[in-house]
Structures are given as C-alpha cells and as structure tokens.
Coordinates of C-alpha atoms and ligand atoms in Angstrom, one line a residue:
M24 CA 77.4 101.6 86.9
I25 CA 79.8 101.2 89.7
N26 CA 78.4 100.5 92.8
N27 CA 80.2 101.4 95.9
T28 CA 78.6 99.6 98.4
P29 CA 78.8 95.9 99.4
H30 CA 76.2 93.8 98.1
D31 CA 74.8 90.1 98.7
N32 CA 76.6 88.3 96.3
M33 CA 79.4 89.9 96.8
I34 CA 82.6 87.2 98.7
I35 CA 84.6 89.0 101.2
P36 CA 88.3 87.6 100.9
T37 CA 89.7 86.8 104.4
H38 CA 93.4 88.4 103.3
V39 CA 93.7 90.7 100.8
A40 CA 97.1 91.9 100.0
F41 CA 98.0 94.9 97.8
I42 CA 100.7 96.0 95.7
M43 CA 100.6 100.1 95.8
D44 CA 102.4 100.6 92.4
G45 CA 102.5 103.7 90.6
N46 CA 103.1 106.5 93.0
G47 CA 106.0 107.4 90.8
R48 CA 104.0 107.5 87.8
W49 CA 101.3 109.6 89.2
A50 CA 103.5 112.4 90.4
Q51 CA 105.6 112.5 87.1
K52 CA 101.9 112.9 85.1
R53 CA 101.4 116.1 87.1
G54 CA 104.8 117.2 86.5
L55 CA 105.4 116.5 90.0
K56 CA 108.3 115.2 92.2
R57 CA 108.1 111.3 92.5
T58 CA 108.4 111.7 95.9
E59 CA 105.1 113.6 95.9
G60 CA 103.0 110.3 94.9
H61 CA 104.7 108.8 97.4
K62 CA 102.8 111.4 99.7
K63 CA 99.3 110.9 98.2
G64 CA 100.1 107.2 98.2
S65 CA 100.3 107.0 101.5
E66 CA 96.9 109.0 101.9
S67 CA 95.2 106.8 99.6
L68 CA 96.4 103.8 102.1
K69 CA 94.8 105.8 105.2
Q70 CA 91.6 106.1 103.3
L71 CA 91.8 102.2 102.3
I72 CA 92.4 101.0 105.5
K73 CA 88.9 102.6 106.7
D74 CA 86.7 101.3 103.7
I75 CA 88.7 98.0 104.1
N76 CA 87.4 97.9 107.7
R77 CA 84.0 98.6 106.8
L78 CA 83.9 95.7 104.2
G79 CA 84.3 93.5 107.2
I80 CA 88.1 92.0 105.5
K81 CA 90.1 90.1 108.5
Y82 CA 93.5 90.7 107.1
A83 CA 95.1 93.2 104.5
T84 CA 98.3 93.5 103.8
F85 CA 100.4 96.3 101.9
Y86 CA 103.7 96.2 100.2
A87 CA 105.3 99.5 101.0
F88 CA 109.2 98.9 100.1
S89 CA 110.8 96.2 98.7
T90 CA 114.4 94.7 99.3
E91 CA 114.9 95.3 95.5
N92 CA 114.2 99.4 96.2
W93 CA 117.2 100.3 97.9
K94 CA 118.5 100.6 94.6
R95 CA 116.6 103.7 93.9
P96 CA 118.2 107.3 94.5
D97 CA 119.1 108.0 98.1
D98 CA 117.1 111.0 98.0
E99 CA 113.9 109.2 97.4
V100 CA 114.8 106.3 99.6
S101 CA 115.3 108.9 102.5
T102 CA 111.8 110.4 101.6
L103 CA 110.3 107.0 102.0
M104 CA 111.8 106.3 104.9
R105 CA 110.5 109.9 106.9
L106 CA 107.3 109.0 105.2
F107 CA 106.7 105.4 106.8
E108 CA 107.9 107.2 110.3
D109 CA 105.1 109.8 110.1
Y110 CA 102.6 107.2 108.7
I111 CA 103.6 104.9 111.8
D112 CA 102.6 108.2 114.3
E113 CA 99.8 108.6 113.2
L114 CA 99.0 104.8 112.5
M115 CA 99.3 104.8 116.3
A116 CA 97.4 107.8 117.1
S117 CA 94.3 106.3 115.0
A118 CA 94.4 102.8 115.6
D119 CA 91.2 102.7 118.2
K120 CA 89.4 105.4 115.8
A121 CA 90.2 103.3 112.4
G122 CA 88.2 100.4 114.1
N123 CA 90.8 98.5 116.8
S124 CA 93.0 97.5 114.2
R125 CA 95.9 95.4 114.8
I126 CA 99.3 96.9 112.9
R127 CA 102.2 94.2 112.4
F128 CA 105.3 94.5 110.2
A129 CA 107.1 92.1 107.7
G130 CA 110.5 92.4 106.4
D131 CA 114.1 92.4 107.5
R132 CA 114.6 95.1 109.8
G133 CA 118.6 94.7 110.1
R134 CA 118.9 97.6 107.7
L135 CA 116.2 100.3 108.8
S136 CA 117.1 103.3 111.2
E137 CA 117.0 102.5 114.7
S138 CA 113.8 105.3 115.0
L139 CA 112.1 104.0 112.5
K140 CA 112.7 100.3 114.0
S141 CA 111.8 101.5 117.3
K142 CA 108.2 103.1 116.1
M143 CA 107.4 99.5 114.5
A144 CA 108.0 98.0 117.5
E145 CA 106.0 100.6 119.5
C146 CA 103.1 100.5 117.2
E147 CA 103.1 96.5 117.1
E148 CA 103.6 96.5 121.4
A149 CA 100.4 99.2 121.2
S150 CA 98.2 97.4 119.3
K151 CA 98.6 93.7 120.0
D152 CA 96.0 93.0 121.3
N153 CA 93.1 95.1 119.2
T154 CA 90.9 92.4 117.8
G155 CA 89.8 93.9 114.6
L156 CA 91.4 94.5 111.4
C157 CA 94.8 93.2 110.9
V158 CA 96.9 95.2 109.0
T159 CA 100.7 94.2 107.8
I160 CA 102.9 96.7 106.3
A161 CA 106.0 95.0 104.6
V162 CA 108.8 97.3 104.9
N163 CA 112.3 96.1 103.5
Y164 CA 110.3 92.9 102.2
G165 CA 111.3 90.4 100.0
G166 CA 110.0 86.9 99.8
K167 CA 112.9 85.2 98.7
D168 CA 114.8 87.0 101.9
E169 CA 111.7 85.6 104.1
L170 CA 112.0 82.1 103.1
A171 CA 116.5 82.0 103.2
H172 CA 115.3 83.3 106.2
A173 CA 113.1 80.6 107.3
A174 CA 115.6 77.9 105.8
R175 CA 118.6 79.6 108.4
E176 CA 116.1 79.1 111.2
I177 CA 114.9 75.2 110.0
A178 CA 118.9 74.8 109.2
R179 CA 119.9 76.2 113.1
L180 CA 116.6 74.2 114.7
T181 CA 117.9 70.9 113.4
N182 CA 121.7 71.7 114.1
E183 CA 120.5 72.2 117.6
G184 CA 118.9 69.1 117.9
Y185 CA 114.9 70.5 118.2
L186 CA 113.9 69.3 114.2
T187 CA 113.9 66.2 112.9
L188 CA 113.5 65.8 108.6
E189 CA 109.8 64.7 109.0
K190 CA 109.0 67.7 111.1
I191 CA 109.8 70.3 107.9
T192 CA 106.4 70.9 106.5
P193 CA 104.6 73.6 105.1
E194 CA 102.7 74.5 108.2
L195 CA 106.8 74.7 110.0
I196 CA 107.8 77.0 107.0
D197 CA 104.3 79.0 107.4
S198 CA 105.4 79.7 111.3
L199 CA 108.6 80.7 110.4
L200 CA 107.6 83.6 108.0
Y201 CA 107.4 87.2 109.0
T202 CA 103.2 86.8 108.4
S203 CA 102.9 83.8 110.7
G204 CA 99.8 83.4 111.8
I205 CA 98.2 85.2 109.3
P206 CA 96.0 83.3 106.7
E207 CA 97.4 82.6 102.8
V208 CA 96.3 85.2 100.6
D209 CA 92.9 85.1 98.9
L210 CA 93.0 87.9 96.5
L211 CA 96.4 90.2 95.5
I212 CA 95.8 93.4 94.0
R213 CA 98.0 95.0 91.9
T214 CA 98.0 98.4 91.1
G215 CA 100.0 100.7 88.7
G216 CA 99.8 98.4 85.5
E217 CA 102.4 95.5 86.2
Q218 CA 101.6 92.2 85.7
R219 CA 103.9 90.7 88.2
L220 CA 104.4 90.0 92.2
S221 CA 107.7 91.9 92.4
N222 CA 108.8 89.3 95.2
F223 CA 105.8 90.1 97.4
L224 CA 104.3 87.3 99.2
I225 CA 105.5 84.2 96.8
W226 CA 104.4 81.6 99.2
Q227 CA 101.9 83.0 100.7
S228 CA 100.2 83.6 97.5
A229 CA 100.7 80.0 96.2
Y230 CA 96.7 80.1 95.9
A231 CA 95.7 83.6 95.6
E232 CA 93.5 85.0 93.0
L233 CA 95.5 88.0 90.9
Y234 CA 94.0 91.1 90.0
F235 CA 95.8 93.6 88.3
T236 CA 94.7 97.0 87.6
D237 CA 95.8 100.2 85.3
T238 CA 94.8 102.5 88.1
L239 CA 97.8 103.9 89.9
W240 CA 98.5 103.9 93.9
P241 CA 97.2 107.3 94.6
D242 CA 93.6 106.8 92.8
F243 CA 92.7 103.9 93.9
K244 CA 89.9 104.4 96.2
N245 CA 86.9 102.1 97.5
K246 CA 84.9 101.7 94.3
H247 CA 88.1 100.3 92.6
L248 CA 88.1 97.9 95.8
I249 CA 84.7 97.5 95.1
L250 CA 85.5 96.2 91.7
A251 CA 88.6 93.8 92.7
I252 CA 86.0 92.2 94.9
E253 CA 83.5 91.8 92.4
E254 CA 85.9 90.5 89.8
F255 CA 87.3 87.6 92.9
S256 CA 83.5 86.9 93.6
R257 CA 83.2 85.6 89.7
R258 CA 86.5 83.4 90.1
N259 CA 85.8 79.7 90.7
R260 CA 88.5 78.8 93.3
R261 CA 89.2 74.9 93.2
F262 CA 92.4 74.1 94.9
G263 CA 93.3 71.5 92.7
G264 CA 89.9 69.6 93.0
L265 CA 87.1 70.1 90.6
Ligands
IPE311 C1 105.4 102.1 94.2 O1 105.3 103.2 93.4 C2 105.9 102.4 96.0 C3 107.2 101.7 96.2 C4 108.1 101.1 95.2 C5 108.0 102.1 97.7 P1 106.6 103.7 92.3 O2 107.2 104.3 93.0 O3 107.4 101.8 92.3 O4 105.8 104.1 91.4 P2 106.0 103.9 89.7 O5 106.3 102.2 89.6 O6 107.9 104.3 89.4 O7 105.5 104.7 89.2
IPE312 C1 106.9 96.7 94.1 O1 106.9 97.8 93.4 C2 107.4 97.2 95.3 C3 106.0 97.8 95.9 C4 105.2 98.1 95.5 C5 106.4 98.3 97.3 P1 108.1 98.1 92.3 O2 107.9 99.4 91.4 O3 109.4 98.1 93.2 O4 108.5 96.9 91.1 P2 109.1 96.6 89.9 O5 110.6 97.3 89.7 O6 108.5 97.3 88.7 O7 109.1 95.2 89.6
MG313 MG1 106.8 100.8 90.7

C-alpha cells in the first residue's frame, strides 16, 4: 500500500532537485500536442510545491528549460516561454498562500525576452524576504554554462587583483554559482524514465542521492514524492567516510 503521508522513519532531505521530464510523451500518449503536456506539467508543479512545503523540505529546485532546449522547434520554445511568464504571474499571486515561499531563478537570462526577465526580477524582489520554502526555477540553465560563468568571474577577479590562487576553493566556486547560498542537493529526482543528468546541477549534485522514475512529470504527485523520500531514507550516505 502506498503511504500518502509523511511518517516517523522518513528522513526529510533539505534540498530536493527535480528534472521535470516527460511532458511531451505524456501528451503524445493521449494524441495531444506536446505543448499540452507542458501545460499539464506546469499544473503538476503548482500542486507539488504545496506538497513539498507541507513535508517540511526547505529547498526545492526545478529544471524547467535547459541551455540545450533551444534546439527544439520554435513553436514549442515560444509556448514554453509564454507558460513561464504565466506561471510567474501565478506564483507571485500565490507566494503567500503557498506558505511564504521565496522564489529564485537560475540560469543565463541573456537570451530571455525583456518581459520574462522583468517578471523574474519582480518575482525575486517581491519574495526575497519570505522565510518559507526556497523555490528555484532553472530557466536557460546549463551546469557547464554555470561553471564557465564562474570561471570567467574568477579570472576577472584575479586579473583585477582581488583574488590570489589559494583563495580559489570549492566554497568560492559555490558562491559564484546561480545557486549561491543554497545548500548542495540531497535528493535529485528525474521523472520520465531517462537516467541521466542532462547538464543539471552537475556541481551541486556531487553527493546527491539519485532517484529515477518512469512516471512522466504531469503524473508525478505527492504519493510519488513520498516514495522517493522513503527510498532516500533507506540510502546510506557515507560522503567518502565509513
Ligand atoms: C520536459 O519534458 C520539459 C522540458 C524539457 C522543457 P519534455 O518536453 O522533455 O518531454 P519528453 O521527454 O519529450 O517526453
Ligand atoms: C532535461 O530534459 C531538461 C528539462 C527537464 C528542462 P530533456 O528532455 O531536455 O533532456 P534530454 O534531451 O532527454 O537529455
Ligand atoms: Mg525530455
């Protein structure tokens, strides 16, 4: 029997990251357009954020659009961009009701439209003092791009005389990532059946427990999250020790 509620022997991870995959296949299975899958997926996300809050998870990061997803047909990309804008509007309207959440975005904003960029900035500003769940949405995010960006920043600071070589530590690199201030990933969940990271949080997931499920993102609900956390609770995290 699937247990739908948190229970005593569950260890609640501090930071859970999600690769929200399988929207297109969800739609195709129903004879719908792929973009219908993205719409359904964004509804799933809304409900899941409430569930995550209730479970007491402190940080949740969601992969919404990768630096590689620009390769998709123009109409799919533009529908996704429109959905993000609508989604941010709703997030702002419900941030308080959703339990005082703080919303951040991770990724290179350079290639995003002015209207999307200004909505992102507005949403971050409006929620920055909230003390509840920290939600990060990764849009035009790539782990390699993020590390290259940090490397350029280190080179600049070194050239300008602010940094010496011995100050270049993992902690310094952490502080230069889009996720600065957010603890490393404890549990990384990928829906949709693929077993790969697809360039998501490659630095931050160095010691994450990986959980792959065939469930497609629009079908992923609280009960699936509980199953993932139960599995996480059974893992023995050694971090190189004994
Ligand atoms: C994930 O679903 C959402 C994005 C990558 C934007 P997909 O669109 O990759 O769905 P599948 O993998 O084709 O089913
Ligand atoms: C990863 O899914 C990106 C997001 C979920 C946003 P993809 O569907 O783009 O990944 P690949 O192409 O199967 O690796
Ligand atoms: Mg996919």
